[in-house]
Short mmCIF file of N, CA and C in Angstrom, two decimals:
data_model
loop_
_atom_site.label_atom_id
_atom_site.label_comp_id
_atom_site.label_asym_id
_atom_site.label_seq_id
_atom_site.Cartn_x
_atom_site.Cartn_y
_atom_site.Cartn_z
N MET G 197 68.13 -46.04 98.51
CA MET G 197 69.19 -45.58 99.02
C MET G 197 68.84 -44.41 100.17
N ILE G 198 69.73 -44.20 100.99
CA ILE G 198 69.40 -42.97 101.81
C ILE G 198 70.36 -42.04 101.60
N LYS G 199 70.59 -41.10 100.90
CA LYS G 199 71.72 -40.38 100.32
C LYS G 199 72.10 -39.02 101.39
N GLU G 200 71.33 -38.82 102.31
CA GLU G 200 71.76 -37.34 103.54
C GLU G 200 70.95 -37.75 104.37
N PHE G 201 71.72 -37.43 105.50
CA PHE G 201 71.04 -37.58 107.15
C PHE G 201 70.32 -35.95 107.01
N ARG G 202 69.06 -35.70 106.60
CA ARG G 202 68.45 -34.49 106.63
C ARG G 202 67.07 -34.69 106.68
N GLY G 203 66.11 -33.81 106.96
CA GLY G 203 64.94 -33.84 106.43
C GLY G 203 64.37 -35.14 107.71
N LYS G 204 63.98 -35.80 106.78
CA LYS G 204 62.96 -37.01 107.32
C LYS G 204 64.03 -38.22 108.10
N TYR G 205 65.42 -37.91 107.58
CA TYR G 205 66.32 -38.75 108.15
C TYR G 205 67.30 -38.20 108.93
N TYR G 206 67.13 -37.22 109.21
CA TYR G 206 68.60 -36.07 110.15
C TYR G 206 68.25 -37.03 111.40
N PHE G 207 67.84 -37.89 111.93
CA PHE G 207 67.31 -38.53 113.23
C PHE G 207 68.92 -39.69 113.11
N LEU G 208 69.48 -39.89 112.10
CA LEU G 208 71.01 -40.51 111.48
C LEU G 208 71.61 -39.57 111.92
N SER G 209 71.68 -38.40 111.58
CA SER G 209 72.82 -37.54 112.14
C SER G 209 73.37 -37.47 113.67
N ASN G 210 74.84 -37.41 113.69
CA ASN G 210 75.44 -37.07 114.94
C ASN G 210 74.97 -35.75 115.43
N PHE G 211 74.53 -34.87 114.81
CA PHE G 211 73.80 -33.39 114.92
C PHE G 211 72.40 -33.63 115.88
N PHE G 212 71.97 -34.90 115.66
CA PHE G 212 70.35 -34.59 115.89
C PHE G 212 70.89 -34.44 117.34
N SER G 213 69.74 -34.12 118.36
CA SER G 213 69.55 -34.04 119.79
C SER G 213 69.24 -35.19 119.84
N ALA G 214 69.78 -35.94 120.79
CA ALA G 214 69.36 -36.89 121.64
C ALA G 214 70.14 -37.51 122.39
N SER G 215 69.53 -37.79 123.74
CA SER G 215 70.47 -37.93 124.92
C SER G 215 71.21 -39.10 124.91
N VAL G 216 72.49 -39.32 124.71
CA VAL G 216 73.58 -40.82 125.09
C VAL G 216 74.49 -40.69 125.76
N THR G 217 74.37 -41.69 126.79
CA THR G 217 75.36 -41.95 127.93
C THR G 217 76.80 -43.10 127.53
N TYR G 218 77.47 -42.37 127.32
CA TYR G 218 78.68 -43.01 126.69
C TYR G 218 79.55 -42.91 127.93
N ASP G 219 80.62 -43.78 128.10
CA ASP G 219 81.53 -44.34 129.35
C ASP G 219 81.29 -43.18 130.32
N GLY G 220 79.89 -43.39 131.02
CA GLY G 220 79.39 -42.60 131.98
C GLY G 220 79.66 -41.45 132.17
N ILE G 221 79.35 -41.06 131.07
CA ILE G 221 78.71 -39.45 130.90
C ILE G 221 77.77 -39.63 130.10
N THR G 222 77.06 -38.68 130.35
CA THR G 222 75.38 -37.98 129.46
C THR G 222 75.69 -36.86 128.86
N TYR G 223 75.64 -37.22 127.42
CA TYR G 223 75.52 -36.26 126.62
C TYR G 223 74.45 -35.68 125.82
N GLN G 224 74.11 -34.84 125.33
CA GLN G 224 72.95 -34.29 124.51
C GLN G 224 72.68 -34.71 123.24
N ASN G 225 73.98 -35.30 122.30
CA ASN G 225 74.16 -35.49 120.92
C ASN G 225 75.24 -36.30 120.84
N ASN G 226 75.10 -36.73 119.55
CA ASN G 226 76.43 -37.94 119.41
C ASN G 226 77.57 -36.98 119.53
N GLU G 227 77.48 -35.94 118.65
CA GLU G 227 78.66 -35.02 117.99
C GLU G 227 79.65 -34.76 119.14
N ALA G 228 78.87 -34.41 120.53
CA ALA G 228 79.41 -34.27 121.44
C ALA G 228 80.09 -34.81 122.51
N ALA G 229 79.57 -36.54 122.23
CA ALA G 229 80.18 -37.47 122.69
C ALA G 229 81.44 -38.04 122.10
N PHE G 230 81.35 -37.73 120.80
CA PHE G 230 82.39 -38.42 119.94
C PHE G 230 83.68 -37.32 120.06
N GLN G 231 83.35 -36.07 119.95
CA GLN G 231 83.98 -35.17 120.39
C GLN G 231 84.83 -35.25 121.61
N SER G 232 84.48 -35.74 122.58
CA SER G 232 84.73 -35.48 123.97
C SER G 232 86.07 -36.59 124.27
N ALA G 233 85.67 -37.68 123.30
CA ALA G 233 86.22 -38.84 123.00
C ALA G 233 87.50 -38.89 122.62
N LYS G 234 87.89 -37.51 122.35
CA LYS G 234 89.34 -37.09 121.61
C LYS G 234 90.42 -37.29 122.71
N VAL G 235 89.70 -37.10 124.09
CA VAL G 235 90.92 -37.06 125.22
C VAL G 235 90.39 -37.73 126.10
N LEU G 236 91.50 -38.23 127.30
CA LEU G 236 91.15 -39.50 127.97
C LEU G 236 91.03 -38.22 129.53
N ASN G 237 91.20 -37.61 129.82
CA ASN G 237 90.83 -36.61 130.97
C ASN G 237 89.28 -36.63 130.79
N LYS G 238 88.92 -37.10 132.46
CA LYS G 238 87.40 -37.36 132.44
C LYS G 238 86.54 -35.73 132.82
N SER G 239 87.21 -35.14 133.90
CA SER G 239 86.98 -33.71 133.88
C SER G 239 86.93 -32.99 132.03
N VAL G 240 87.91 -32.88 131.48
CA VAL G 240 87.54 -32.66 130.25
C VAL G 240 86.28 -33.09 129.33
N ARG G 241 86.11 -34.03 129.11
CA ARG G 241 85.50 -34.59 128.75
C ARG G 241 83.75 -34.59 128.90
N GLU G 242 83.71 -33.96 130.46
CA GLU G 242 82.28 -33.89 130.99
C GLU G 242 81.94 -32.50 130.70
N LYS G 243 82.73 -31.47 130.22
CA LYS G 243 82.61 -30.34 129.76
C LYS G 243 82.18 -30.03 128.31
N PHE G 244 82.25 -31.47 127.80
CA PHE G 244 81.08 -31.38 126.29
C PHE G 244 79.76 -31.60 126.65
N SER G 245 79.47 -32.51 128.00
CA SER G 245 78.15 -33.08 127.87
C SER G 245 76.95 -32.07 127.68
N MET G 246 77.21 -30.76 127.94
CA MET G 246 76.17 -30.17 127.41
C MET G 246 76.00 -29.10 126.36
N LEU G 247 76.94 -29.34 125.56
CA LEU G 247 77.20 -28.64 124.46
C LEU G 247 76.23 -28.81 123.29
N ASP G 248 76.35 -28.09 122.17
CA ASP G 248 75.10 -28.33 121.00
C ASP G 248 76.35 -28.82 120.08
N PRO G 249 75.92 -29.91 119.01
CA PRO G 249 76.94 -30.20 118.23
C PRO G 249 77.74 -29.35 117.56
N SER G 250 77.27 -27.89 117.59
CA SER G 250 78.12 -27.24 116.51
C SER G 250 79.46 -27.08 117.40
N SER G 251 79.00 -26.35 119.06
CA SER G 251 79.84 -25.89 119.85
C SER G 251 81.12 -26.96 120.26
N ALA G 252 80.59 -28.32 120.20
CA ALA G 252 81.12 -29.40 120.86
C ALA G 252 82.13 -29.90 119.31
N LYS G 253 81.66 -29.85 118.19
CA LYS G 253 82.67 -29.77 116.87
C LYS G 253 83.99 -28.81 117.18
N ARG G 254 83.62 -27.60 117.35
CA ARG G 254 84.52 -26.65 117.61
C ARG G 254 85.34 -26.70 118.69
N LYS G 255 85.05 -26.79 119.83
CA LYS G 255 85.60 -27.40 121.17
C LYS G 255 86.76 -28.74 120.40
N GLY G 256 86.19 -29.52 119.94
CA GLY G 256 87.06 -30.67 119.76
C GLY G 256 87.81 -30.39 118.56
N ARG G 257 87.53 -29.61 117.85
CA ARG G 257 89.10 -29.21 117.13
C ARG G 257 90.32 -28.38 117.97
N HIS G 258 89.89 -27.88 119.00
CA HIS G 258 91.16 -27.40 119.92
C HIS G 258 91.29 -28.03 121.63
N VAL G 259 91.33 -29.46 121.13
CA VAL G 259 91.33 -30.46 122.00
C VAL G 259 93.36 -31.14 121.90
N GLN G 260 93.77 -31.33 123.14
CA GLN G 260 94.97 -32.34 122.41
C GLN G 260 94.60 -33.61 122.32
N LEU G 261 95.10 -34.42 121.45
CA LEU G 261 94.53 -35.63 120.95
C LEU G 261 95.12 -36.54 121.83
N ARG G 262 94.21 -37.51 121.92
CA ARG G 262 95.00 -38.50 122.80
C ARG G 262 95.68 -39.20 121.48
N HIS G 263 96.59 -39.53 122.47
CA HIS G 263 97.74 -40.30 121.53
C HIS G 263 97.70 -41.46 120.51
N ASP G 264 96.49 -42.41 120.86
CA ASP G 264 95.97 -43.37 120.08
C ASP G 264 94.66 -42.96 119.24
N TRP G 265 94.26 -41.90 118.85
CA TRP G 265 93.17 -41.00 118.31
C TRP G 265 93.13 -41.69 116.88
N GLU G 266 93.96 -41.78 116.10
CA GLU G 266 93.62 -42.46 115.03
C GLU G 266 93.55 -44.09 114.80
N LYS G 267 93.58 -44.45 115.73
CA LYS G 267 93.79 -45.98 115.88
C LYS G 267 92.39 -46.63 116.36
N VAL G 268 91.97 -45.70 117.32
CA VAL G 268 90.16 -46.10 118.24
C VAL G 268 89.36 -45.19 117.53
N LYS G 269 89.11 -44.30 116.76
CA LYS G 269 88.18 -43.05 116.58
C LYS G 269 87.34 -43.77 115.60
N PHE G 270 87.28 -44.93 114.90
CA PHE G 270 86.39 -45.41 114.22
C PHE G 270 85.46 -46.87 115.13
N ASP G 271 86.30 -47.33 116.23
CA ASP G 271 85.41 -48.05 117.11
C ASP G 271 84.46 -47.12 117.88
N ILE G 272 85.43 -46.03 118.31
CA ILE G 272 84.50 -45.37 119.54
C ILE G 272 83.35 -44.74 118.98
N MET G 273 83.33 -43.96 117.59
CA MET G 273 82.07 -43.64 116.66
C MET G 273 80.97 -44.89 116.89
N TYR G 274 81.56 -46.29 116.19
CA TYR G 274 80.35 -47.49 116.51
C TYR G 274 79.61 -47.28 117.69
N GLU G 275 80.59 -47.51 118.93
CA GLU G 275 80.09 -47.44 120.33
C GLU G 275 79.34 -46.41 120.61
N ILE G 276 79.34 -45.39 119.95
CA ILE G 276 78.58 -44.24 120.60
C ILE G 276 76.97 -44.48 119.69
N CYS G 277 77.36 -44.65 118.49
CA CYS G 277 76.35 -44.91 117.46
C CYS G 277 75.49 -46.28 118.11
N LYS G 278 76.22 -47.12 118.74
CA LYS G 278 74.97 -47.95 119.41
C LYS G 278 74.32 -47.78 120.24
N ALA G 279 75.28 -46.90 121.00
CA ALA G 279 74.27 -46.13 122.47
C ALA G 279 73.37 -45.44 122.09
N LYS G 280 73.38 -44.68 121.00
CA LYS G 280 72.55 -43.96 120.70
C LYS G 280 70.84 -44.52 120.29
N PHE G 281 71.50 -45.60 119.40
CA PHE G 281 70.08 -46.35 119.19
C PHE G 281 69.48 -47.68 120.22
N SER G 282 70.50 -47.59 120.90
CA SER G 282 70.20 -49.09 121.93
C SER G 282 69.39 -47.96 123.19
N GLN G 283 69.98 -46.81 123.26
CA GLN G 283 69.45 -46.16 124.44
C GLN G 283 68.09 -45.25 124.13
N ASN G 284 68.05 -45.07 123.25
CA ASN G 284 66.80 -44.34 122.65
C ASN G 284 65.51 -45.34 121.57
N ALA G 285 64.42 -45.53 122.27
CA ALA G 285 63.60 -46.85 121.36
C ALA G 285 63.29 -46.10 120.23
N GLU G 286 62.60 -45.20 120.32
CA GLU G 286 62.19 -44.40 119.39
C GLU G 286 62.83 -44.27 117.90
N LEU G 287 64.43 -43.94 118.89
CA LEU G 287 65.26 -43.91 117.17
C LEU G 287 65.41 -45.32 116.91
N LYS G 288 65.97 -46.20 117.85
CA LYS G 288 66.21 -47.61 117.08
C LYS G 288 64.72 -47.87 116.39
N ASP G 289 63.80 -47.72 116.80
CA ASP G 289 62.21 -47.88 115.70
C ASP G 289 62.93 -47.20 114.61
N LYS G 290 63.20 -45.98 114.12
CA LYS G 290 63.12 -45.13 113.09
C LYS G 290 64.16 -46.21 112.12
N LEU G 291 65.36 -46.03 112.88
CA LEU G 291 66.97 -47.01 112.29
C LEU G 291 66.05 -48.27 111.83
N LEU G 292 65.09 -49.20 112.30
CA LEU G 292 65.02 -50.30 111.73
C LEU G 292 63.82 -49.94 110.78
N ALA G 293 63.28 -49.20 110.94
CA ALA G 293 62.48 -48.80 109.75
C ALA G 293 63.24 -48.15 108.23
N THR G 294 64.19 -48.26 108.23
CA THR G 294 64.92 -47.87 106.96
C THR G 294 65.17 -49.35 106.36
N GLY G 295 64.53 -50.49 106.50
CA GLY G 295 65.01 -52.07 106.49
C GLY G 295 66.39 -52.08 105.89
N ASP G 296 66.70 -52.24 104.63
CA ASP G 296 67.77 -52.96 104.08
C ASP G 296 68.53 -51.29 103.02
N GLU G 297 68.14 -50.48 103.34
CA GLU G 297 68.47 -49.33 102.41
C GLU G 297 69.90 -49.06 102.70
N TYR G 298 70.44 -48.75 101.83
CA TYR G 298 71.90 -48.25 102.04
C TYR G 298 71.87 -47.15 102.54
N LEU G 299 72.64 -46.80 103.53
CA LEU G 299 72.81 -45.59 104.29
C LEU G 299 74.02 -44.71 104.05
N GLU G 300 73.69 -43.68 103.75
CA GLU G 300 75.03 -42.30 103.09
C GLU G 300 75.01 -41.26 103.39
N GLU G 301 76.06 -40.94 104.26
CA GLU G 301 76.11 -39.49 104.73
C GLU G 301 76.80 -38.20 103.86
N GLY G 302 75.64 -38.48 102.88
CA GLY G 302 75.91 -37.30 101.58
C GLY G 302 75.98 -35.72 102.34
N ASN G 303 76.80 -35.01 101.98
CA ASN G 303 77.36 -33.67 102.91
C ASN G 303 77.95 -32.94 101.68
N THR G 304 77.86 -31.37 102.34
CA THR G 304 78.81 -30.39 101.14
C THR G 304 79.97 -29.63 101.89
N TRP G 305 80.17 -30.18 103.41
CA TRP G 305 80.84 -29.61 104.07
C TRP G 305 82.41 -30.26 103.98
N GLY G 306 82.64 -31.13 102.78
CA GLY G 306 84.03 -31.73 102.24
C GLY G 306 84.13 -33.25 103.02
N ASP G 307 83.41 -33.56 103.81
CA ASP G 307 83.90 -34.53 104.56
C ASP G 307 83.56 -36.15 104.17
N ARG G 308 84.95 -36.59 103.69
CA ARG G 308 85.06 -37.93 102.68
C ARG G 308 85.41 -39.12 103.61
N ILE G 309 85.98 -38.90 104.94
CA ILE G 309 86.03 -39.85 105.81
C ILE G 309 84.62 -40.77 106.18
N TRP G 310 83.68 -39.37 107.15
CA TRP G 310 82.95 -40.12 107.52
C TRP G 310 81.31 -40.02 106.35
N GLY G 311 81.80 -39.54 105.73
CA GLY G 311 80.14 -39.40 104.59
C GLY G 311 80.81 -39.39 103.14
N THR G 312 80.38 -38.74 102.10
CA THR G 312 80.61 -38.53 101.24
C THR G 312 80.20 -37.34 100.07
N VAL G 313 80.93 -37.09 99.27
CA VAL G 313 80.84 -35.73 98.78
C VAL G 313 80.60 -36.11 97.20
N ASN G 314 79.27 -35.35 96.77
CA ASN G 314 78.78 -36.12 95.47
C ASN G 314 79.45 -37.36 95.14
N GLY G 315 78.64 -38.24 96.53
CA GLY G 315 78.81 -40.04 96.11
C GLY G 315 80.53 -40.27 96.15
N LYS G 316 81.51 -39.49 96.42
CA LYS G 316 82.29 -40.07 96.57
C LYS G 316 83.02 -39.95 98.09
N GLY G 317 83.60 -40.74 98.69
CA GLY G 317 83.99 -40.84 99.76
C GLY G 317 83.55 -42.02 100.90
N GLN G 318 84.40 -42.18 102.01
CA GLN G 318 84.48 -43.83 102.57
C GLN G 318 82.78 -43.75 103.32
N ASN G 319 82.46 -42.74 103.77
CA ASN G 319 81.16 -43.05 104.38
C ASN G 319 81.27 -44.38 105.33
N ASN G 320 82.16 -44.00 106.33
CA ASN G 320 82.37 -44.81 107.31
C ASN G 320 80.97 -44.51 108.46
N LEU G 321 80.25 -43.41 108.63
CA LEU G 321 79.20 -43.24 109.46
C LEU G 321 78.09 -43.60 109.05
N GLY G 322 77.80 -43.91 107.76
CA GLY G 322 76.97 -44.52 107.03
C GLY G 322 77.00 -45.91 107.27
N LYS G 323 78.36 -47.04 107.17
CA LYS G 323 78.69 -48.32 107.43
C LYS G 323 78.36 -48.56 108.88
N ILE G 324 78.86 -47.65 109.85
CA ILE G 324 78.67 -47.76 111.11
C ILE G 324 77.44 -48.01 111.48
N LEU G 325 76.26 -47.06 110.84
CA LEU G 325 74.74 -47.05 111.21
C LEU G 325 74.35 -48.28 110.30
N MET G 326 74.96 -48.87 109.71
CA MET G 326 74.38 -49.85 109.00
C MET G 326 74.51 -51.19 109.71
N ARG G 327 75.80 -51.24 110.41
CA ARG G 327 76.59 -52.05 111.13
C ARG G 327 75.22 -52.26 112.31
N VAL G 328 75.53 -51.33 112.74
CA VAL G 328 74.29 -51.38 114.17
C VAL G 328 72.81 -51.73 113.94
N ARG G 329 72.29 -51.09 112.73
CA ARG G 329 70.56 -51.54 112.54
C ARG G 329 70.96 -52.99 112.31
N GLU G 330 71.74 -53.80 111.65
CA GLU G 330 71.88 -54.81 111.31
C GLU G 330 71.72 -56.12 113.09
N GLU G 331 72.99 -55.47 113.98
CA GLU G 331 72.90 -55.74 115.23
C GLU G 331 71.37 -55.47 116.10
N LEU G 332 71.25 -54.46 115.49
CA LEU G 332 69.79 -54.39 116.64
C LEU G 332 68.48 -54.98 116.42
N ARG G 333 68.72 -55.78 114.65
CA ARG G 333 67.55 -56.35 114.34
C ARG G 333 66.95 -58.19 115.27
#
C-alpha cells in the first residue's frame, strides 16, 4: 500500500511538475489544469497555464465556479490524470511500476475528498490513479 504521494511517490501528486495538455491548453502541472477547469472561459483558463501548483490552487479559490462543477469535477480529474500519464512516458512507466499497490493520497491538510487524513476519507485521487493505471496496462 502506498499511503502518501511524497518522496519516491511524489510523481503521483497533482503538485508534481509535469507538462500536461488538457482541453487544448498546456499546463506545467495537474493542479493548474484542474483549477483552471473550474471556469469555462478559455482566456481565464489560459492564465493558469504557467502557474506553479500552489499559485494555481490559490487562484482557483477565487474564481467563479462553472455551474456544473460539482457534477463534473471527478470526471475532469480523471481526464487530467489520464492525460498526465498518457503524455509523459516516464511517469506512465513509474505508475505501472506500482503494480497492484493500493494508492492512497494520505495528507495532513484535511482533504478527505481527494485523499485521506489518518486513513479516513474518500481517496478519490487515489481511486482515479488506480483506474488510470489499470487502463494503461
